[in-house]
């Protein structure tokens, strides 16, 4: 990824695999969430802080493309970056690779919408948008 991004490593757990020892497809979305929350935390905007301040971020769209399987006990790296920030939505891109070989396993994206505490869409503050667009300092 050439945009500012955060990387986090995870090990594929037995409970995340199917009978063939391959990571079941839905678990990649969980791994994307791990990457996204780590990215936000590194920006100084942990979800706990956002929620305390009255902001909720709800996934409104998710997309996954599978390139190769992860297997039980594989060490994987989730690379997360911000693709786009609009008035009420932010889109994250993910690249999940085998940490040891660099093999691309999955590319994914999620779009999250900003909600207030009653669940109504609300615009991001200018400071939030700016911080998201600037990304994580190198």
PDB file of C-alpha atoms in Angstrom:
ATOM      1  CA  UNK A   1       0.000   0.000   0.000  1.00  0.00           C
ATOM      2  CA  UNK A   2       1.360   3.393  -0.900  1.00  0.00           C
ATOM      3  CA  UNK A   3      -1.090   5.441   1.197  1.00  0.00           C
ATOM      4  CA  UNK A   4      -0.465   5.852   4.927  1.00  0.00           C
ATOM      5  CA  UNK A   5      -1.470   2.578   6.518  1.00  0.00           C
ATOM      6  CA  UNK A   6      -1.308   0.518   9.670  1.00  0.00           C
ATOM      7  CA  UNK A   7      -0.312  -3.130   9.847  1.00  0.00           C
ATOM      8  CA  UNK A   8      -1.276  -5.648  12.474  1.00  0.00           C
ATOM      9  CA  UNK A   9      -0.341  -9.339  12.590  1.00  0.00           C
ATOM     10  CA  UNK A  10      -2.696 -12.141  13.604  1.00  0.00           C
ATOM     11  CA  UNK A  11      -2.390 -15.898  13.768  1.00  0.00           C
ATOM     12  CA  UNK A  12      -5.166 -17.995  12.218  1.00  0.00           C
ATOM     13  CA  UNK A  13      -6.815 -19.863  15.070  1.00  0.00           C
ATOM     14  CA  UNK A  14      -8.245 -23.360  14.845  1.00  0.00           C
ATOM     15  CA  UNK A  15     -11.753 -22.042  15.580  1.00  0.00           C
ATOM     16  CA  UNK A  16     -11.511 -19.822  12.475  1.00  0.00           C
ATOM     17  CA  UNK A  17     -10.959 -22.718  10.077  1.00  0.00           C
ATOM     18  CA  UNK A  18     -13.229 -25.153   8.306  1.00  0.00           C
ATOM     19  CA  UNK A  19     -12.866 -28.935   8.149  1.00  0.00           C
ATOM     20  CA  UNK A  20     -10.077 -28.556   5.568  1.00  0.00           C
ATOM     21  CA  UNK A  21      -8.019 -26.289   7.834  1.00  0.00           C
ATOM     22  CA  UNK A  22      -8.730 -23.218   5.678  1.00  0.00           C
ATOM     23  CA  UNK A  23      -9.853 -19.959   7.275  1.00  0.00           C
ATOM     24  CA  UNK A  24     -13.615 -19.610   6.802  1.00  0.00           C
ATOM     25  CA  UNK A  25     -14.542 -16.582   4.682  1.00  0.00           C
ATOM     26  CA  UNK A  26     -16.479 -14.621   7.330  1.00  0.00           C
ATOM     27  CA  UNK A  27     -13.442 -14.418   9.615  1.00  0.00           C
ATOM     28  CA  UNK A  28     -11.662 -12.111   7.170  1.00  0.00           C
ATOM     29  CA  UNK A  29     -14.226  -9.417   8.031  1.00  0.00           C
ATOM     30  CA  UNK A  30     -13.319  -9.832  11.701  1.00  0.00           C
ATOM     31  CA  UNK A  31      -9.655  -9.421  10.757  1.00  0.00           C
ATOM     32  CA  UNK A  32     -10.583  -6.254   8.821  1.00  0.00           C
ATOM     33  CA  UNK A  33     -12.240  -4.926  11.966  1.00  0.00           C
ATOM     34  CA  UNK A  34      -9.061  -5.627  13.935  1.00  0.00           C
ATOM     35  CA  UNK A  35      -7.075  -3.698  11.319  1.00  0.00           C
ATOM     36  CA  UNK A  36      -9.557  -0.826  11.241  1.00  0.00           C
ATOM     37  CA  UNK A  37      -9.734  -0.382  15.017  1.00  0.00           C
ATOM     38  CA  UNK A  38      -5.931  -0.521  15.215  1.00  0.00           C
ATOM     39  CA  UNK A  39      -5.698   2.133  12.474  1.00  0.00           C
ATOM     40  CA  UNK A  40      -8.131   4.396  14.336  1.00  0.00           C
ATOM     41  CA  UNK A  41      -6.303   3.880  17.628  1.00  0.00           C
ATOM     42  CA  UNK A  42      -2.990   4.869  15.998  1.00  0.00           C
ATOM     43  CA  UNK A  43      -4.659   8.062  14.775  1.00  0.00           C
ATOM     44  CA  UNK A  44      -5.569   8.814  18.381  1.00  0.00           C
ATOM     45  CA  UNK A  45      -9.245   8.125  17.694  1.00  0.00           C
ATOM     46  CA  UNK A  46      -9.990   4.868  19.481  1.00  0.00           C
ATOM     47  CA  UNK A  47     -13.583   3.716  19.113  1.00  0.00           C
ATOM     48  CA  UNK A  48     -14.085   4.094  22.867  1.00  0.00           C
ATOM     49  CA  UNK A  49     -13.198   7.796  22.580  1.00  0.00           C
ATOM     50  CA  UNK A  50     -15.441   8.329  19.533  1.00  0.00           C
ATOM     51  CA  UNK A  51     -18.349   6.620  21.277  1.00  0.00           C
ATOM     52  CA  UNK A  52     -17.787   8.622  24.453  1.00  0.00           C
ATOM     53  CA  UNK A  53     -18.001  11.749  22.286  1.00  0.00           C
ATOM     54  CA  UNK A  54     -21.316  10.603  20.771  1.00  0.00           C
ATOM     55  CA  UNK A  55     -20.138   9.204  17.421  1.00  0.00           C
ATOM     56  CA  UNK A  56     -20.981   5.759  16.151  1.00  0.00           C
ATOM     57  CA  UNK A  57     -19.474   4.187  13.027  1.00  0.00           C
ATOM     58  CA  UNK A  58     -21.638   1.507  11.423  1.00  0.00           C
ATOM     59  CA  UNK A  59     -20.539  -0.678   8.512  1.00  0.00           C
ATOM     60  CA  UNK A  60     -22.834   0.080   5.568  1.00  0.00           C
ATOM     61  CA  UNK A  61     -20.936  -1.844   2.885  1.00  0.00           C
ATOM     62  CA  UNK A  62     -18.318  -4.613   2.811  1.00  0.00           C
ATOM     63  CA  UNK A  63     -16.510  -6.301  -0.062  1.00  0.00           C
ATOM     64  CA  UNK A  64     -13.973  -9.147  -0.097  1.00  0.00           C
ATOM     65  CA  UNK A  65     -11.921 -10.669  -2.914  1.00  0.00           C
ATOM     66  CA  UNK A  66     -10.145 -13.930  -2.205  1.00  0.00           C
ATOM     67  CA  UNK A  67      -6.762 -14.555  -3.827  1.00  0.00           C
ATOM     68  CA  UNK A  68      -5.314 -17.449  -1.785  1.00  0.00           C
ATOM     69  CA  UNK A  69      -6.354 -19.273   1.390  1.00  0.00           C
ATOM     70  CA  UNK A  70      -5.036 -18.711   4.879  1.00  0.00           C
ATOM     71  CA  UNK A  71      -4.678 -21.920   6.856  1.00  0.00           C
ATOM     72  CA  UNK A  72      -4.655 -22.879  10.498  1.00  0.00           C
ATOM     73  CA  UNK A  73      -1.689 -21.375  12.384  1.00  0.00           C
ATOM     74  CA  UNK A  74      -0.638 -19.088   9.501  1.00  0.00           C
ATOM     75  CA  UNK A  75       0.677 -15.719  10.601  1.00  0.00           C
ATOM     76  CA  UNK A  76      -1.134 -13.058   8.563  1.00  0.00           C
ATOM     77  CA  UNK A  77      -0.698  -9.312   8.293  1.00  0.00           C
ATOM     78  CA  UNK A  78      -3.671  -6.985   7.863  1.00  0.00           C
ATOM     79  CA  UNK A  79      -2.697  -3.707   6.170  1.00  0.00           C
ATOM     80  CA  UNK A  80      -5.346  -0.995   6.541  1.00  0.00           C
ATOM     81  CA  UNK A  81      -5.620   2.384   4.814  1.00  0.00           C
ATOM     82  CA  UNK A  82      -8.275   5.037   4.194  1.00  0.00           C
ATOM     83  CA  UNK A  83      -9.411   5.311   0.585  1.00  0.00           C
ATOM     84  CA  UNK A  84     -12.058   8.033   0.859  1.00  0.00           C
ATOM     85  CA  UNK A  85     -13.712  10.330   3.387  1.00  0.00           C
ATOM     86  CA  UNK A  86     -16.995  12.016   2.534  1.00  0.00           C
ATOM     87  CA  UNK A  87     -19.333  14.119   4.652  1.00  0.00           C
ATOM     88  CA  UNK A  88     -20.813  11.104   6.499  1.00  0.00           C
ATOM     89  CA  UNK A  89     -18.878   8.060   5.287  1.00  0.00           C
ATOM     90  CA  UNK A  90     -15.342   6.747   5.398  1.00  0.00           C
ATOM     91  CA  UNK A  91     -14.056   3.887   3.226  1.00  0.00           C
ATOM     92  CA  UNK A  92     -11.204   1.673   4.375  1.00  0.00           C
ATOM     93  CA  UNK A  93      -9.143  -0.663   2.181  1.00  0.00           C
ATOM     94  CA  UNK A  94      -7.482  -3.804   3.491  1.00  0.00           C
ATOM     95  CA  UNK A  95      -4.795  -6.065   2.158  1.00  0.00           C
ATOM     96  CA  UNK A  96      -4.364  -9.338   4.030  1.00  0.00           C
ATOM     97  CA  UNK A  97      -1.117 -11.156   3.298  1.00  0.00           C
ATOM     98  CA  UNK A  98       0.766 -14.168   4.608  1.00  0.00           C
ATOM     99  CA  UNK A  99       3.250 -12.514   6.980  1.00  0.00           C
ATOM    100  CA  UNK A 100       6.125 -14.883   6.196  1.00  0.00           C
ATOM    101  CA  UNK A 101       5.825 -15.151   2.405  1.00  0.00           C
ATOM    102  CA  UNK A 102       4.030 -11.918   1.476  1.00  0.00           C
ATOM    103  CA  UNK A 103       1.467 -13.900  -0.532  1.00  0.00           C
ATOM    104  CA  UNK A 104      -1.668 -11.821  -1.064  1.00  0.00           C
ATOM    105  CA  UNK A 105      -4.607 -13.633   0.519  1.00  0.00           C
ATOM    106  CA  UNK A 106      -7.501 -11.168   0.478  1.00  0.00           C
ATOM    107  CA  UNK A 107      -8.231  -7.611  -0.601  1.00  0.00           C
ATOM    108  CA  UNK A 108     -11.238  -5.975   0.995  1.00  0.00           C
ATOM    109  CA  UNK A 109     -13.001  -2.714   1.682  1.00  0.00           C
ATOM    110  CA  UNK A 110     -15.583  -1.459   4.138  1.00  0.00           C
ATOM    111  CA  UNK A 111     -17.579   1.746   4.154  1.00  0.00           C
ATOM    112  CA  UNK A 112     -18.736   3.078   7.497  1.00  0.00           C
ATOM    113  CA  UNK A 113     -21.391   5.712   8.082  1.00  0.00           C
ATOM    114  CA  UNK A 114     -21.298   8.213  10.936  1.00  0.00           C
ATOM    115  CA  UNK A 115     -24.302   8.017  13.283  1.00  0.00           C
ATOM    116  CA  UNK A 116     -25.315   9.985  16.338  1.00  0.00           C
ATOM    117  CA  UNK A 117     -26.381   8.266  19.562  1.00  0.00           C
ATOM    118  CA  UNK A 118     -29.949   7.897  18.251  1.00  0.00           C
ATOM    119  CA  UNK A 119     -28.757   6.102  15.106  1.00  0.00           C
ATOM    120  CA  UNK A 120     -29.320   8.989  12.696  1.00  0.00           C
ATOM    121  CA  UNK A 121     -26.679   9.789  10.057  1.00  0.00           C
ATOM    122  CA  UNK A 122     -24.601  12.810  10.984  1.00  0.00           C
ATOM    123  CA  UNK A 123     -21.750  14.621   9.236  1.00  0.00           C
ATOM    124  CA  UNK A 124     -18.189  14.174  10.409  1.00  0.00           C
ATOM    125  CA  UNK A 125     -16.572  17.144  12.091  1.00  0.00           C
ATOM    126  CA  UNK A 126     -13.973  18.990   9.976  1.00  0.00           C
ATOM    127  CA  UNK A 127     -11.271  17.874  12.451  1.00  0.00           C
ATOM    128  CA  UNK A 128     -12.275  14.202  12.063  1.00  0.00           C
ATOM    129  CA  UNK A 129     -12.248  14.433   8.256  1.00  0.00           C
ATOM    130  CA  UNK A 130      -8.861  16.152   8.233  1.00  0.00           C
ATOM    131  CA  UNK A 131      -7.286  13.607  10.548  1.00  0.00           C
ATOM    132  CA  UNK A 132      -8.669  10.699   8.510  1.00  0.00           C
ATOM    133  CA  UNK A 133      -7.416  12.216   5.246  1.00  0.00           C
ATOM    134  CA  UNK A 134      -3.956  12.937   6.681  1.00  0.00           C
ATOM    135  CA  UNK A 135      -3.606   9.342   7.861  1.00  0.00           C
ATOM    136  CA  UNK A 136      -1.016   7.878  10.160  1.00  0.00           C
ATOM    137  CA  UNK A 137       2.273   9.778  10.289  1.00  0.00           C
ATOM    138  CA  UNK A 138       5.248   7.814   8.965  1.00  0.00           C
TER     139      UNK A 138
END
